[in-house]
Amino acid sequence: MSRQFRALAVAAVSPLAWAGPAAADAVPAGPFSCDYRFFAWSGGFVADLTVANHGPAVTGWTASWTFRSATGNLTAWQAKMAQPDPFTVTATNESYNAVIGTGRSVRFGWTASAASTEVPSDITVNGVPC
């Protein structure tokens, strides 16, 4: 199981924040690694998730995670996203990006409203911690 995240601090004078993944110097322990990035402002954020496949090719993927703060008004691209409650999110592939070959990745994103946001600590891909 590998978590690769990095945070980039933004000057204190800015009301905006950017956080992103860690340097990719760690070797992933599982079949997937995730690169979660977001740009926040007062009341909302835009984010994307890149899923890299280090194992055999997969056809069909589902990424899931939990937000710590209530989140709403999700608008996604490059994935179908479902939000059964204000904290839980599931993203599934579109027909054109269902296959993630060995050594390949897929990237999707969304905008949302939230009082605050951060990198989720429980991201899974096809049920495997990322």
CSV table of N, CA, C and O in Angstrom, one decimal:
chain,number,residue,atom,x,y,z
A,1,MET,N,0.8,-1.2,0.0
A,1,MET,CA,0.0,0.0,0.0
A,1,MET,C,0.9,1.2,0.0
A,1,MET,O,1.8,1.3,0.8
A,2,SER,N,0.6,2.1,-0.9
A,2,SER,CA,1.5,3.3,-1.0
A,2,SER,C,0.6,4.5,-1.1
A,2,SER,O,-0.4,4.6,-1.8
A,3,ARG,N,1.0,5.5,-0.3
A,3,ARG,CA,0.4,6.8,-0.4
A,3,ARG,C,1.4,7.8,-0.8
A,3,ARG,O,2.4,7.9,-0.1
A,4,GLN,N,1.2,8.5,-1.9
A,4,GLN,CA,2.2,9.5,-2.4
A,4,GLN,C,1.5,10.8,-2.5
A,4,GLN,O,0.7,11.0,-3.4
A,5,PHE,N,1.8,11.7,-1.5
A,5,PHE,CA,1.1,13.0,-1.4
A,5,PHE,C,2.2,14.0,-1.1
A,5,PHE,O,3.1,13.7,-0.4
A,6,ARG,N,2.0,15.2,-1.5
A,6,ARG,CA,2.8,16.3,-1.2
A,6,ARG,C,2.0,17.6,-1.0
A,6,ARG,O,1.0,17.7,-1.8
A,7,ALA,N,2.3,18.4,-0.1
A,7,ALA,CA,1.6,19.7,0.1
A,7,ALA,C,2.5,20.8,-0.3
A,7,ALA,O,3.6,20.8,0.0
A,8,LEU,N,1.9,21.8,-1.0
A,8,LEU,CA,2.7,22.9,-1.4
A,8,LEU,C,2.1,24.1,-0.7
A,8,LEU,O,0.9,24.4,-0.9
A,9,ALA,N,2.8,24.8,0.2
A,9,ALA,CA,2.3,25.9,0.9
A,9,ALA,C,2.1,27.1,0.0
A,9,ALA,O,2.9,27.3,-0.9
A,10,VAL,N,1.1,27.9,0.2
A,10,VAL,CA,0.8,29.1,-0.5
A,10,VAL,C,1.0,30.3,0.5
A,10,VAL,O,0.7,30.2,1.6
A,11,ALA,N,1.5,31.4,0.0
A,11,ALA,CA,1.8,32.6,0.8
A,11,ALA,C,0.6,32.9,1.7
A,11,ALA,O,-0.6,32.8,1.2
A,12,ALA,N,0.8,33.3,2.9
A,12,ALA,CA,-0.2,33.6,3.8
A,12,ALA,C,-1.1,34.7,3.4
A,12,ALA,O,-2.3,34.8,3.8
A,13,VAL,N,-0.7,35.6,2.5
A,13,VAL,CA,-1.5,36.7,2.1
A,13,VAL,C,-2.6,36.2,1.1
A,13,VAL,O,-3.5,37.0,0.8
A,14,SER,N,-2.5,35.0,0.6
A,14,SER,CA,-3.4,34.5,-0.4
A,14,SER,C,-4.5,33.8,0.2
A,14,SER,O,-4.3,32.9,1.1
A,15,PRO,N,-5.8,34.0,-0.2
A,15,PRO,CA,-6.9,33.2,0.4
A,15,PRO,C,-7.0,31.9,-0.3
A,15,PRO,O,-7.9,31.1,0.0
A,16,LEU,N,-6.2,31.6,-1.3
A,16,LEU,CA,-6.2,30.4,-2.1
A,16,LEU,C,-5.2,29.4,-1.5
A,16,LEU,O,-4.2,29.8,-1.0
A,17,ALA,N,-5.4,28.1,-1.7
A,17,ALA,CA,-4.5,27.1,-1.3
A,17,ALA,C,-4.3,26.1,-2.4
A,17,ALA,O,-5.3,25.8,-3.1
A,18,TRP,N,-3.1,25.5,-2.5
A,18,TRP,CA,-2.9,24.4,-3.4
A,18,TRP,C,-2.2,23.3,-2.6
A,18,TRP,O,-1.3,23.5,-1.8
A,19,ALA,N,-2.7,22.1,-2.8
A,19,ALA,CA,-2.0,21.0,-2.2
A,19,ALA,C,-1.9,19.9,-3.2
A,19,ALA,O,-2.8,19.7,-4.0
A,20,GLY,N,-0.9,19.1,-3.2
A,20,GLY,CA,-0.7,18.1,-4.2
A,20,GLY,C,0.1,16.9,-3.7
A,20,GLY,O,0.4,16.9,-2.5
A,21,PRO,N,0.5,16.1,-4.6
A,21,PRO,CA,1.1,14.8,-4.2
A,21,PRO,C,2.6,14.9,-3.8
A,21,PRO,O,3.2,15.9,-4.1
A,22,ALA,N,3.1,13.9,-3.2
A,22,ALA,CA,4.5,13.8,-2.9
A,22,ALA,C,5.4,13.5,-4.1
A,22,ALA,O,4.9,13.1,-5.1
A,23,ALA,N,6.6,13.8,-3.9
A,23,ALA,CA,7.6,13.4,-4.9
A,23,ALA,C,7.5,11.9,-5.2
A,23,ALA,O,7.3,11.1,-4.3
A,24,ALA,N,7.6,11.5,-6.4
A,24,ALA,CA,7.4,10.1,-6.8
A,24,ALA,C,8.7,9.3,-6.7
A,24,ALA,O,9.0,8.4,-7.5
A,25,ASP,N,9.4,9.5,-5.6
A,25,ASP,CA,10.7,8.7,-5.4
A,25,ASP,C,10.4,7.4,-4.7
A,25,ASP,O,11.2,6.5,-4.6
A,26,ALA,N,9.2,7.2,-4.1
A,26,ALA,CA,8.9,6.0,-3.4
A,26,ALA,C,8.4,5.0,-4.4
A,26,ALA,O,7.7,5.3,-5.3
A,27,VAL,N,8.8,3.7,-4.2
A,27,VAL,CA,8.3,2.7,-5.1
A,27,VAL,C,7.0,2.2,-4.5
A,27,VAL,O,6.9,1.9,-3.3
A,28,PRO,N,5.9,2.2,-5.4
A,28,PRO,CA,4.6,1.8,-4.9
A,28,PRO,C,4.6,0.3,-4.4
A,28,PRO,O,5.2,-0.5,-5.0
A,29,ALA,N,3.9,0.0,-3.3
A,29,ALA,CA,3.9,-1.3,-2.8
A,29,ALA,C,2.7,-2.1,-3.4
A,29,ALA,O,2.7,-3.3,-3.3
A,30,GLY,N,1.7,-1.4,-3.9
A,30,GLY,CA,0.5,-2.1,-4.4
A,30,GLY,C,0.4,-1.9,-5.9
A,30,GLY,O,1.3,-1.3,-6.6
A,31,PRO,N,-0.7,-2.3,-6.5
A,31,PRO,CA,-0.9,-2.2,-8.0
A,31,PRO,C,-1.2,-0.8,-8.4
A,31,PRO,O,-0.9,-0.4,-9.6
A,32,PHE,N,-1.6,0.1,-7.5
A,32,PHE,CA,-2.0,1.5,-7.9
A,32,PHE,C,-1.2,2.5,-7.0
A,32,PHE,O,-1.0,2.2,-5.8
A,33,SER,N,-0.9,3.6,-7.6
A,33,SER,CA,-0.6,4.8,-6.7
A,33,SER,C,-1.4,5.9,-7.2
A,33,SER,O,-1.9,6.0,-8.3
A,34,CYS,N,-1.7,6.9,-6.3
A,34,CYS,CA,-2.6,8.0,-6.6
A,34,CYS,C,-1.9,9.3,-6.4
A,34,CYS,O,-1.1,9.5,-5.4
A,35,ASP,N,-2.2,10.2,-7.2
A,35,ASP,CA,-1.7,11.6,-7.1
A,35,ASP,C,-2.9,12.5,-7.0
A,35,ASP,O,-3.6,12.7,-8.0
A,36,TYR,N,-3.2,13.0,-5.8
A,36,TYR,CA,-4.4,13.8,-5.6
A,36,TYR,C,-4.0,15.3,-5.4
A,36,TYR,O,-3.1,15.6,-4.7
A,37,ARG,N,-4.5,16.1,-6.2
A,37,ARG,CA,-4.2,17.6,-6.2
A,37,ARG,C,-5.5,18.4,-6.0
A,37,ARG,O,-6.5,18.0,-6.6
A,38,PHE,N,-5.4,19.5,-5.3
A,38,PHE,CA,-6.5,20.4,-5.2
A,38,PHE,C,-6.1,21.8,-5.1
A,38,PHE,O,-5.0,22.1,-4.7
A,39,PHE,N,-7.0,22.7,-5.5
A,39,PHE,CA,-6.8,24.1,-5.4
A,39,PHE,C,-8.1,24.6,-4.7
A,39,PHE,O,-9.2,24.5,-5.2
A,40,ALA,N,-8.0,25.2,-3.5
A,40,ALA,CA,-9.1,25.6,-2.7
A,40,ALA,C,-9.3,27.1,-2.7
A,40,ALA,O,-8.3,27.8,-2.8
A,41,TRP,N,-10.5,27.5,-2.5
A,41,TRP,CA,-10.8,28.9,-2.2
A,41,TRP,C,-11.9,28.9,-1.2
A,41,TRP,O,-12.4,27.9,-0.8
A,42,SER,N,-12.3,30.1,-0.7
A,42,SER,CA,-13.3,30.2,0.3
A,42,SER,C,-14.6,29.6,-0.3
A,42,SER,O,-15.2,30.1,-1.2
A,43,GLY,N,-15.0,28.5,0.3
A,43,GLY,CA,-16.3,27.9,-0.1
A,43,GLY,C,-16.3,26.8,-1.2
A,43,GLY,O,-17.3,26.2,-1.5
A,44,GLY,N,-15.1,26.5,-1.7
A,44,GLY,CA,-15.0,25.5,-2.7
A,44,GLY,C,-13.6,25.1,-3.1
A,44,GLY,O,-12.6,25.6,-2.6
A,45,PHE,N,-13.5,24.2,-4.1
A,45,PHE,CA,-12.3,23.7,-4.6
A,45,PHE,C,-12.4,23.0,-5.9
A,45,PHE,O,-13.5,22.6,-6.3
A,46,VAL,N,-11.3,22.9,-6.6
A,46,VAL,CA,-11.2,22.1,-7.8
A,46,VAL,C,-10.1,21.1,-7.5
A,46,VAL,O,-9.1,21.4,-6.8
A,47,ALA,N,-10.3,19.8,-7.9
A,47,ALA,CA,-9.3,18.8,-7.6
A,47,ALA,C,-9.2,17.8,-8.8
A,47,ALA,O,-10.1,17.7,-9.6
A,48,ASP,N,-8.1,17.0,-8.8
A,48,ASP,CA,-8.0,15.9,-9.7
A,48,ASP,C,-7.3,14.8,-9.1
A,48,ASP,O,-6.5,15.0,-8.1
A,49,LEU,N,-7.5,13.6,-9.6
A,49,LEU,CA,-6.9,12.4,-9.1
A,49,LEU,C,-6.3,11.7,-10.3
A,49,LEU,O,-7.0,11.4,-11.3
A,50,THR,N,-5.0,11.4,-10.2
A,50,THR,CA,-4.3,10.6,-11.2
A,50,THR,C,-4.1,9.2,-10.6
A,50,THR,O,-3.5,9.1,-9.5
A,51,VAL,N,-4.5,8.2,-11.3
A,51,VAL,CA,-4.3,6.8,-10.8
A,51,VAL,C,-3.4,6.1,-11.7
A,51,VAL,O,-3.6,6.0,-12.9
A,52,ALA,N,-2.2,5.7,-11.2
A,52,ALA,CA,-1.2,5.0,-12.0
A,52,ALA,C,-1.3,3.5,-11.7
A,52,ALA,O,-1.4,3.1,-10.5
A,53,ASN,N,-1.2,2.7,-12.7
A,53,ASN,CA,-1.3,1.3,-12.6
A,53,ASN,C,0.1,0.6,-12.7
A,53,ASN,O,0.8,0.7,-13.7
A,54,HIS,N,0.5,0.0,-11.6
A,54,HIS,CA,1.8,-0.7,-11.6
A,54,HIS,C,1.7,-2.2,-11.7
A,54,HIS,O,2.7,-2.9,-11.6
A,55,GLY,N,0.5,-2.7,-11.8
A,55,GLY,CA,0.2,-4.1,-11.9
A,55,GLY,C,-0.2,-4.5,-13.3
A,55,GLY,O,0.0,-3.7,-14.3
A,56,PRO,N,-0.9,-5.6,-13.5
A,56,PRO,CA,-1.5,-6.0,-14.8
A,56,PRO,C,-2.5,-5.0,-15.2
A,56,PRO,O,-3.2,-4.3,-14.4
A,57,ALA,N,-2.8,-4.9,-16.5
A,57,ALA,CA,-3.8,-4.0,-17.1
A,57,ALA,C,-5.1,-4.3,-16.4
A,57,ALA,O,-5.4,-5.5,-16.1
A,58,VAL,N,-5.9,-3.3,-16.2
A,58,VAL,CA,-7.3,-3.4,-15.7
A,58,VAL,C,-8.3,-2.8,-16.7
A,58,VAL,O,-8.0,-1.9,-17.3
A,59,THR,N,-9.4,-3.5,-16.8
A,59,THR,CA,-10.5,-3.0,-17.6
A,59,THR,C,-11.6,-2.7,-16.6
A,59,THR,O,-12.2,-3.6,-16.1
A,60,GLY,N,-11.9,-1.4,-16.4
A,60,GLY,CA,-12.9,-0.9,-15.5
A,60,GLY,C,-12.2,-0.6,-14.2
A,60,GLY,O,-11.4,-1.4,-13.6
A,61,TRP,N,-12.5,0.6,-13.7
A,61,TRP,CA,-11.9,1.0,-12.4
A,61,TRP,C,-12.9,1.9,-11.6
A,61,TRP,O,-13.8,2.5,-12.2
A,62,THR,N,-12.8,1.8,-10.3
A,62,THR,CA,-13.6,2.6,-9.4
A,62,THR,C,-12.7,3.1,-8.3
A,62,THR,O,-12.0,2.4,-7.7
A,63,ALA,N,-12.7,4.4,-8.2
A,63,ALA,CA,-12.0,5.1,-7.1
A,63,ALA,C,-13.0,5.6,-6.0
A,63,ALA,O,-14.0,6.1,-6.4
A,64,SER,N,-12.6,5.4,-4.8
A,64,SER,CA,-13.5,5.8,-3.7
A,64,SER,C,-12.7,6.5,-2.6
A,64,SER,O,-11.5,6.2,-2.4
A,65,TRP,N,-13.3,7.4,-1.9
A,65,TRP,CA,-12.7,8.1,-0.8
A,65,TRP,C,-13.8,8.8,0.0
A,65,TRP,O,-14.9,8.9,-0.3
A,66,THR,N,-13.3,9.3,1.2
A,66,THR,CA,-14.2,10.1,2.1
A,66,THR,C,-13.6,11.4,2.3
A,66,THR,O,-12.4,11.6,2.7
A,67,PHE,N,-14.4,12.5,2.2
A,67,PHE,CA,-14.0,13.8,2.6
A,67,PHE,C,-14.3,14.0,4.1
A,67,PHE,O,-15.2,13.5,4.6
A,68,ARG,N,-13.4,14.8,4.7
A,68,ARG,CA,-13.6,15.0,6.2
A,68,ARG,C,-14.6,16.1,6.4
A,68,ARG,O,-15.2,16.1,7.5
A,69,SER,N,-14.8,17.0,5.5
A,69,SER,CA,-15.8,18.1,5.6
A,69,SER,C,-16.9,17.8,4.6
A,69,SER,O,-16.7,17.3,3.5
A,70,ALA,N,-18.1,18.2,4.9
A,70,ALA,CA,-19.2,18.0,4.0
A,70,ALA,C,-18.9,18.7,2.7
A,70,ALA,O,-18.5,19.8,2.7
A,71,THR,N,-19.2,18.0,1.6
A,71,THR,CA,-18.9,18.5,0.3
A,71,THR,C,-20.1,18.3,-0.6
A,71,THR,O,-20.8,17.3,-0.5
A,72,GLY,N,-20.4,19.2,-1.5
A,72,GLY,CA,-21.5,19.1,-2.4
A,72,GLY,C,-21.3,19.8,-3.7
A,72,GLY,O,-20.2,20.2,-4.0
A,73,ASN,N,-22.3,19.7,-4.5
A,73,ASN,CA,-22.3,20.3,-5.9
A,73,ASN,C,-21.1,19.8,-6.7
A,73,ASN,O,-20.5,20.6,-7.4
A,74,LEU,N,-20.8,18.5,-6.7
A,74,LEU,CA,-19.8,18.0,-7.5
A,74,LEU,C,-20.1,18.0,-9.0
A,74,LEU,O,-21.2,17.7,-9.4
A,75,THR,N,-19.1,18.5,-9.7
A,75,THR,CA,-19.2,18.5,-11.2
A,75,THR,C,-17.9,17.9,-11.7
A,75,THR,O,-16.8,18.4,-11.4
A,76,ALA,N,-18.0,16.7,-12.3
A,76,ALA,CA,-16.9,15.9,-12.7
A,76,ALA,C,-16.6,16.0,-14.2
A,76,ALA,O,-17.5,16.2,-15.0
A,77,TRP,N,-15.3,15.6,-14.6
A,77,TRP,CA,-14.9,15.4,-15.9
A,77,TRP,C,-14.0,14.2,-16.0
A,77,TRP,O,-13.3,13.9,-15.0
A,78,GLN,N,-14.1,13.4,-17.0
A,78,GLN,CA,-13.3,12.2,-17.3
A,78,GLN,C,-13.7,11.1,-16.3
A,78,GLN,O,-12.9,10.1,-16.3
A,79,ALA,N,-14.7,11.2,-15.6
A,79,ALA,CA,-15.2,10.1,-14.7
A,79,ALA,C,-16.7,10.3,-14.4
A,79,ALA,O,-17.2,11.5,-14.5
A,80,LYS,N,-17.4,9.3,-14.0
A,80,LYS,CA,-18.7,9.4,-13.5
A,80,LYS,C,-18.6,9.4,-12.0
A,80,LYS,O,-18.0,8.5,-11.4
A,81,MET,N,-19.1,10.4,-11.3
A,81,MET,CA,-19.0,10.5,-9.9
A,81,MET,C,-20.3,10.4,-9.2
A,81,MET,O,-21.3,11.0,-9.7
A,82,ALA,N,-20.4,9.6,-8.1
A,82,ALA,CA,-21.6,9.5,-7.3
A,82,ALA,C,-21.2,9.9,-5.9
A,82,ALA,O,-20.1,9.6,-5.4
A,83,GLN,N,-22.2,10.6,-5.2
A,83,GLN,CA,-22.0,11.0,-3.8
A,83,GLN,C,-23.2,10.7,-3.0
A,83,GLN,O,-24.2,11.5,-3.0
A,84,PRO,N,-23.3,9.5,-2.4
A,84,PRO,CA,-24.5,9.1,-1.7
A,84,PRO,C,-24.7,9.9,-0.4
A,84,PRO,O,-25.9,9.9,0.1
A,85,ASP,N,-23.7,10.6,0.1
A,85,ASP,CA,-23.9,11.5,1.2
A,85,ASP,C,-22.8,12.6,1.1
A,85,ASP,O,-22.0,12.5,0.2
A,86,PRO,N,-22.8,13.6,1.9
A,86,PRO,CA,-21.9,14.7,1.7
A,86,PRO,C,-20.4,14.4,2.0
A,86,PRO,O,-19.6,15.2,1.7
A,87,PHE,N,-20.1,13.2,2.4
A,87,PHE,CA,-18.7,12.8,2.7
A,87,PHE,C,-18.1,11.8,1.8
A,87,PHE,O,-16.9,11.7,1.6
A,88,THR,N,-19.0,10.9,1.3
A,88,THR,CA,-18.5,9.7,0.5
A,88,THR,C,-18.6,9.9,-1.0
A,88,THR,O,-19.6,10.4,-1.4
A,89,VAL,N,-17.5,9.6,-1.7
A,89,VAL,CA,-17.5,9.8,-3.2
A,89,VAL,C,-17.0,8.5,-3.8
A,89,VAL,O,-16.1,7.9,-3.3
A,90,THR,N,-17.6,8.2,-5.0
A,90,THR,CA,-17.2,7.1,-5.8
A,90,THR,C,-17.1,7.6,-7.2
A,90,THR,O,-18.0,8.2,-7.7
A,91,ALA,N,-15.9,7.4,-7.9
A,91,ALA,CA,-15.7,7.7,-9.3
A,91,ALA,C,-15.5,6.5,-10.1
A,91,ALA,O,-14.7,5.6,-9.7
A,92,THR,N,-16.2,6.4,-11.2
A,92,THR,CA,-16.0,5.2,-12.1
A,92,THR,C,-15.6,5.7,-13.5
A,92,THR,O,-15.9,6.9,-13.8
A,93,ASN,N,-15.0,4.8,-14.2
A,93,ASN,CA,-14.5,5.2,-15.5
A,93,ASN,C,-15.6,5.5,-16.5
A,93,ASN,O,-16.8,5.1,-16.3
A,94,GLU,N,-15.2,6.3,-17.5
A,94,GLU,CA,-16.1,6.5,-18.7
A,94,GLU,C,-15.7,5.4,-19.7
A,94,GLU,O,-14.7,4.7,-19.5
A,95,SER,N,-16.5,5.2,-20.7
A,95,SER,CA,-16.3,4.1,-21.6
A,95,SER,C,-14.9,4.3,-22.3
A,95,SER,O,-14.3,3.3,-22.6
A,96,TYR,N,-14.5,5.5,-22.6
A,96,TYR,CA,-13.3,5.7,-23.3
A,96,TYR,C,-12.0,5.7,-22.5
A,96,TYR,O,-10.9,5.7,-23.0
A,97,ASN,N,-12.1,5.6,-21.1
A,97,ASN,CA,-10.9,5.5,-20.3
A,97,ASN,C,-11.0,4.3,-19.3
A,97,ASN,O,-10.4,4.4,-18.2
A,98,ALA,N,-11.7,3.3,-19.7
A,98,ALA,CA,-11.9,2.1,-18.8
A,98,ALA,C,-10.6,1.3,-18.6
A,98,ALA,O,-10.4,0.7,-17.5
A,99,VAL,N,-9.8,1.2,-19.6
A,99,VAL,CA,-8.6,0.4,-19.5
A,99,VAL,C,-7.4,1.3,-19.0
A,99,VAL,O,-7.1,2.3,-19.5
A,100,ILE,N,-6.7,0.7,-18.0
A,100,ILE,CA,-5.5,1.3,-17.5
A,100,ILE,C,-4.4,0.2,-17.7
A,100,ILE,O,-4.4,-0.7,-16.9
A,101,GLY,N,-3.6,0.4,-18.7
A,101,GLY,CA,-2.6,-0.6,-19.0
A,101,GLY,C,-1.5,-0.6,-17.9
A,101,GLY,O,-1.3,0.4,-17.2
A,102,THR,N,-0.7,-1.6,-17.9
A,102,THR,CA,0.5,-1.6,-17.0
A,102,THR,C,1.4,-0.4,-17.3
A,102,THR,O,1.7,-0.2,-18.5
A,103,GLY,N,1.8,0.3,-16.3
A,103,GLY,CA,2.6,1.4,-16.5
A,103,GLY,C,1.9,2.7,-17.0
A,103,GLY,O,2.5,3.7,-17.3
A,104,ARG,N,0.6,2.6,-17.1
A,104,ARG,CA,-0.2,3.7,-17.6
A,104,ARG,C,-1.0,4.4,-16.5
A,104,ARG,O,-1.1,3.8,-15.4
A,105,SER,N,-1.6,5.5,-16.8
A,105,SER,CA,-2.4,6.1,-15.7
A,105,SER,C,-3.7,6.8,-16.4
A,105,SER,O,-3.8,6.9,-17.6
A,106,VAL,N,-4.6,7.1,-15.5
A,106,VAL,CA,-5.8,7.8,-15.9
A,106,VAL,C,-6.0,9.0,-14.9
A,106,VAL,O,-5.6,8.9,-13.8
A,107,ARG,N,-6.5,10.1,-15.4
A,107,ARG,CA,-6.7,11.3,-14.6
A,107,ARG,C,-8.1,11.8,-14.8
A,107,ARG,O,-8.6,11.8,-15.9
A,108,PHE,N,-8.7,12.2,-13.7
A,108,PHE,CA,-10.1,12.8,-13.8
A,108,PHE,C,-10.1,13.9,-12.7
A,108,PHE,O,-9.3,14.0,-11.8
A,109,GLY,N,-11.1,14.7,-12.8
A,109,GLY,CA,-11.2,15.8,-11.9
A,109,GLY,C,-12.6,16.3,-11.6
A,109,GLY,O,-13.6,15.8,-12.2
A,110,TRP,N,-12.8,17.3,-10.7
A,110,TRP,CA,-14.1,17.8,-10.3
A,110,TRP,C,-13.9,19.1,-9.6
A,110,TRP,O,-12.9,19.5,-9.2
A,111,THR,N,-15.1,19.8,-9.6
A,111,THR,CA,-15.2,21.0,-8.7
A,111,THR,C,-16.2,20.6,-7.7
A,111,THR,O,-17.1,19.8,-7.9
A,112,ALA,N,-16.2,21.3,-6.5
A,112,ALA,CA,-17.1,21.1,-5.5
A,112,ALA,C,-17.2,22.3,-4.5
A,112,ALA,O,-16.3,23.1,-4.5
A,113,SER,N,-18.3,22.3,-3.8
A,113,SER,CA,-18.3,23.3,-2.7
A,113,SER,C,-18.1,22.6,-1.4
A,113,SER,O,-18.5,21.5,-1.2
A,114,ALA,N,-17.4,23.3,-0.5
A,114,ALA,CA,-17.0,22.8,0.8
A,114,ALA,C,-16.5,23.9,1.6
A,114,ALA,O,-15.8,24.8,1.1
A,115,ALA,N,-16.7,23.9,2.9
A,115,ALA,CA,-16.1,24.9,3.8
A,115,ALA,C,-14.6,24.8,3.9
A,115,ALA,O,-13.9,25.7,4.0
A,116,SER,N,-14.1,23.5,3.8
A,116,SER,CA,-12.7,23.3,3.7
A,116,SER,C,-12.4,21.9,3.1
A,116,SER,O,-13.4,21.1,2.9
A,117,THR,N,-11.2,21.7,2.7
A,117,THR,CA,-10.9,20.4,2.0
A,117,THR,C,-9.4,20.1,2.3
A,117,THR,O,-8.6,20.9,2.7
A,118,GLU,N,-9.1,18.8,2.1
A,118,GLU,CA,-7.7,18.3,2.3
A,118,GLU,C,-7.6,17.0,1.5
A,118,GLU,O,-8.6,16.5,1.0
A,119,VAL,N,-6.4,16.5,1.4
A,119,VAL,CA,-6.2,15.2,0.7
A,119,VAL,C,-6.8,14.1,1.5
A,119,VAL,O,-6.5,13.9,2.7
A,120,PRO,N,-7.7,13.3,0.9
A,120,PRO,CA,-8.3,12.2,1.6
A,120,PRO,C,-7.3,11.2,2.0
A,120,PRO,O,-6.3,10.9,1.2
A,121,SER,N,-7.4,10.5,3.1
A,121,SER,CA,-6.4,9.5,3.6
A,121,SER,C,-6.9,8.1,3.3
A,121,SER,O,-6.2,7.1,3.6
A,122,ASP,N,-8.1,7.9,2.7
A,122,ASP,CA,-8.6,6.6,2.5
A,122,ASP,C,-8.9,6.3,1.0
A,122,ASP,O,-9.9,5.5,0.7
A,123,ILE,N,-8.2,6.8,0.1
A,123,ILE,CA,-8.5,6.5,-1.3
A,123,ILE,C,-8.2,5.1,-1.7
A,123,ILE,O,-7.2,4.5,-1.3
A,124,THR,N,-9.2,4.5,-2.4
A,124,THR,CA,-9.0,3.1,-2.9
A,124,THR,C,-9.3,3.1,-4.4
A,124,THR,O,-10.1,3.9,-4.9
A,125,VAL,N,-8.7,2.1,-5.1
A,125,VAL,CA,-9.0,1.9,-6.5
A,125,VAL,C,-9.3,0.4,-6.6
A,125,VAL,O,-8.5,-0.4,-6.2
A,126,ASN,N,-10.5,0.1,-7.1
A,126,ASN,CA,-11.0,-1.2,-7.2
A,126,ASN,C,-10.8,-2.0,-5.9
A,126,ASN,O,-10.5,-3.1,-5.8
A,127,GLY,N,-11.1,-1.2,-4.8
A,127,GLY,CA,-11.1,-1.8,-3.5
A,127,GLY,C,-9.7,-1.9,-2.8
A,127,GLY,O,-9.6,-2.3,-1.7
A,128,VAL,N,-8.7,-1.5,-3.5
A,128,VAL,CA,-7.3,-1.6,-3.0
A,128,VAL,C,-6.8,-0.3,-2.6
A,128,VAL,O,-6.9,0.7,-3.4
A,129,PRO,N,-6.3,-0.1,-1.3
A,129,PRO,CA,-5.8,1.2,-0.9
A,129,PRO,C,-4.7,1.7,-1.9
A,129,PRO,O,-3.9,1.0,-2.4
A,130,CYS,N,-4.8,3.0,-2.2
A,130,CYS,CA,-4.0,3.6,-3.2
A,130,CYS,C,-2.9,4.4,-2.5
A,130,CYS,O,-3.1,5.1,-1.5
